């Protein structure tokens, strides 16, 4: 319908980067027959210029036009005008030809023009050094393509333009992939490049990018294999050698050229602003005082990093002497020498749980722009990638509060132009080439200046002698002075003499100052004594929790208060410098303050039972909240019914999204609480908490810590003789080892779980254990055992009324029937399980059912149905952050694609599986994927890269102690290598 009077006419939109289509606003217009659409495309791609009738006839029919070509051309033009309706005047007739022009100043909206505009803006952004923006713009351009350009159009013009547009798309894709590699997205790029090189085997630039992506992903053998395959293909197909740039890259990979490890700074046409520049330094204190000689010494040392060496400085001293304050101040002063960024970490060396270098390296790599999927597991691999990421860059790493040299060594940049500044309580005499600085207490003058800046000139000037007595009583320790001065500044009715007299009455200060950490304790004691009773109680009880920090709601549970009162107390402790606000709604202690808070709790609480009650409330909080999360994730599961009773409330969770957000944000605190609750009174609840949060193992988040916590509680259960707790921990560890592919270990835990579950009459472990044993027996091809176990599990789940686990057992039986050739019953079992999941609304577990059904369909050669089930399951796994199952589903989709001989898709899915499974488990599943990827590459003609995959799989099997490597050995032995 035409627009009425006074109405704003909507713009015409056209697409040529796929099927040729037309719209007015959101209303589709009839574009007509293929020849009519070919005419429309020819006019659209001329950018408003007139095309003569002979030109259009040639475009549509080439050298063999029909006799009535001109008449047909006019008919098509007339039909186009009719289709355009109110915008018919856009099709202009002039000079015996036609043109498409804007109407009433409203330009035509053509996807091709938009793509070119995005590409041009991307080029400008790239030239300006904004490579992130360039990637976004290129993605926007590429998103406009919708399959084959000018799809289905006849005629030589359409064919020529189709080739041009496909080449343009490929060129833009190559540019975007180059930017991906510069941004550190190597693992993600491998998947796409594998597919592209399969589709365009003779395109050497794609091969070059694939080699580089593989090399940067730690897959050197595959990178070299790509070159060998390319050289053979070019020789066979074209009779030529690889281009110079490809050959040069091959040589650089052979000699492990460090410049390949990370994008080189200062390349022509690029700017250093393309590099991710972390700015992690904490804020320097406004009242930094003195330390002039140390500032000069350290600044001069850091400046040497601009030369040919890496500068390492280690500042040592007793707790509270101001190491961190000095280091942060110096780091800010030296920032100009490190334009590529500054990294910071608190290594928590003074506490019971110092930071693991592997975890710190993961955080640093992410800060440097490395994608999660590109970060390897293992300390040595992460350290190597970290050094590679810093190659050619000038970055300062501030490693605060280190325990010892062993903790620090993997975190050193190791690259000229970079520097590390370390603080520690101990002198690192065993840290090679480090410039050591021993930081002593402040001079009296510096101490008084710091005190004055905090308290105020007016109050100190009139009581200078008393002020000197105060800083002297603090031992001239900066942290002690800062805390004392801050308390005085907050008490306007106090005089300096009041504070001095209070300090004079304290325990023998000099003796305490010479006792290491106790030197800080005297200063904390002063701050603590000024707290109101409610503040002091909060301070003491908060110090009992082992987590890295604590949320406001968890703190409220610990203190048995409402959140408003809790927030007021915690904020007052922040003001008193006894607590830190890590983020809105989250709080943490400095490690020394936490130790002092525990001393106060032991000394000042009336009964140890108060401590136990507080930690019990915290455990209940996590347990109740986790049970609500579990109920949302696994409706119909009976675990919650078999948990220990709790007496304190938790958080209300509204939906699955908020439940998962809570779980993953609180993972560190949950696991710390569970590990801390290994005593007889809380052990069973701690075990239940781990069972409720086992998604942490399947997601990859905190998987190692989850396993370690289970091991700790297993030892506690054995020590106390609690068979039920031990059975449940064995159940959790069975799942951990199964996910990692450690099936022998998994089976041992499952056996123990089954025996102890029956002995303790625990309905949970006695039903889950046979289910787990059935899964393991199926994997090990012991099918009679598997059937017996799974049948036993199914009966136990039904007796317990555990509908969700009943569905799980049915799906596991489906897998068994599939493996033993009973395909019809396998499909029926999986569909029955899915029906139960749907009835329960168990979306997360529904994906597991679809996964099982997809496998059964695939075995029955019903590939389209299998792909549909697995694709839908994949979406749910991704929503639920289940990285393990995301990887496994990609793996199964790759198997289907390979069976259908869709080699490019198979390679793409296999690469996506490798990316998802990176860092999870022990490598068994990754080896399985590598075997599949190798077969796919071999069928694609990439023989050497296929062998590289198989060799890596064999190495993984040998590392895991897998005895049966017949399959991979056969593949390697039957593959001829030129």
GROMACS .gro file of N, CA, C and O in nm, residues 33 35-36 39 56-57 60-61 65-80 98:
model
  100
   33UNK      N    1   1.129  -1.295  -1.129
   33UNK     CA    2   1.198  -1.412  -1.181
   33UNK      C    3   1.349  -1.395  -1.170
   33UNK      O    4   1.398  -1.285  -1.146
   35UNK      N    5   1.571  -1.381  -1.407
   35UNK     CA    6   1.620  -1.280  -1.502
   35UNK      C    7   1.586  -1.139  -1.456
   35UNK      O    8   1.665  -1.046  -1.471
   36UNK      N    9   1.467  -1.123  -1.398
   36UNK     CA   10   1.427  -0.991  -1.348
   36UNK      C   11   1.517  -0.949  -1.233
   36UNK      O   12   1.559  -0.834  -1.224
   39UNK      N   13   1.849  -0.836  -1.365
   39UNK     CA   14   1.845  -0.697  -1.408
   39UNK      C   15   1.857  -0.603  -1.289
   39UNK      O   16   1.934  -0.505  -1.291
   56UNK      N   17   2.290  -0.413  -2.083
   56UNK     CA   18   2.205  -0.497  -1.999
   56UNK      C   19   2.173  -0.630  -2.066
   56UNK      O   20   2.167  -0.735  -2.000
   57UNK      N   21   2.150  -0.627  -2.198
   57UNK     CA   22   2.127  -0.752  -2.271
   57UNK      C   23   2.249  -0.842  -2.259
   57UNK      O   24   2.238  -0.962  -2.234
   60UNK      N   25   2.269  -0.995  -1.910
   60UNK     CA   26   2.173  -1.100  -1.878
   60UNK      C   27   2.191  -1.226  -1.962
   60UNK      O   28   2.171  -1.338  -1.912
   61UNK      N   29   2.230  -1.208  -2.091
   61UNK     CA   30   2.232  -1.327  -2.178
   61UNK      C   31   2.367  -1.353  -2.245
   61UNK      O   32   2.387  -1.456  -2.306
   65UNK      N   33   2.181  -1.387  -2.684
   65UNK     CA   34   2.055  -1.332  -2.635
   65UNK      C   35   1.937  -1.390  -2.714
   65UNK      O   36   1.953  -1.429  -2.831
   66UNK      N   37   1.818  -1.393  -2.653
   66UNK     CA   38   1.700  -1.437  -2.729
   66UNK      C   39   1.662  -1.332  -2.834
   66UNK      O   40   1.707  -1.217  -2.829
   67UNK      N   41   1.576  -1.371  -2.930
   67UNK     CA   42   1.539  -1.279  -3.038
   67UNK      C   43   1.466  -1.157  -2.983
   67UNK      O   44   1.484  -1.045  -3.034
   68UNK      N   45   1.388  -1.176  -2.878
   68UNK     CA   46   1.311  -1.064  -2.823
   68UNK      C   47   1.376  -1.012  -2.697
   68UNK      O   48   1.308  -0.978  -2.599
   69UNK      N   49   1.509  -1.002  -2.695
   69UNK     CA   50   1.581  -0.963  -2.575
   69UNK      C   51   1.540  -0.824  -2.527
   69UNK      O   52   1.517  -0.802  -2.408
   70UNK      N   53   1.531  -0.727  -2.624
   70UNK     CA   54   1.498  -0.590  -2.584
   70UNK      C   55   1.357  -0.584  -2.526
   70UNK      O   56   1.331  -0.515  -2.427
   71UNK      N   57   1.266  -0.657  -2.587
   71UNK     CA   58   1.128  -0.658  -2.536
   71UNK      C   59   1.123  -0.721  -2.396
   71UNK      O   60   1.052  -0.672  -2.307
   72UNK      N   61   1.199  -0.828  -2.379
   72UNK     CA   62   1.202  -0.892  -2.247
   72UNK      C   63   1.261  -0.797  -2.144
   72UNK      O   64   1.213  -0.790  -2.029
   73UNK      N   65   1.365  -0.723  -2.186
   73UNK     CA   66   1.428  -0.629  -2.094
   73UNK      C   67   1.327  -0.524  -2.048
   73UNK      O   68   1.319  -0.489  -1.930
   74UNK      N   69   1.248  -0.472  -2.145
   74UNK     CA   70   1.148  -0.372  -2.108
   74UNK      C   71   1.042  -0.432  -2.015
   74UNK      O   72   0.994  -0.365  -1.922
   75UNK      N   73   1.005  -0.556  -2.040
   75UNK     CA   74   0.905  -0.623  -1.954
   75UNK      C   75   0.957  -0.634  -1.811
   75UNK      O   76   0.884  -0.606  -1.715
   76UNK      N   77   1.085  -0.676  -1.798
   76UNK     CA   78   1.142  -0.688  -1.663
   76UNK      C   79   1.146  -0.553  -1.594
   76UNK      O   80   1.115  -0.542  -1.473
   77UNK      N   81   1.180  -0.447  -1.668
   77UNK     CA   82   1.187  -0.313  -1.609
   77UNK      C   83   1.049  -0.268  -1.565
   77UNK      O   84   1.031  -0.209  -1.457
   78UNK      N   85   0.948  -0.298  -1.646
   78UNK     CA   86   0.812  -0.259  -1.611
   78UNK      C   87   0.765  -0.331  -1.485
   78UNK      O   88   0.703  -0.271  -1.396
   79UNK      N   89   0.799  -0.460  -1.476
   79UNK     CA   90   0.759  -0.536  -1.357
   79UNK      C   91   0.831  -0.486  -1.232
   79UNK      O   92   0.773  -0.486  -1.122
   80UNK      N   93   0.956  -0.445  -1.248
   80UNK     CA   94   1.030  -0.390  -1.134
   80UNK      C   95   0.964  -0.261  -1.085
   80UNK      O   96   0.951  -0.239  -0.964
   98UNK      N   97   1.870   0.213  -1.843
   98UNK     CA   98   1.803   0.224  -1.713
   98UNK      C   99   1.907   0.252  -1.603
   98UNK      O  100   2.026   0.219  -1.616
   0.00000   0.00000   0.00000
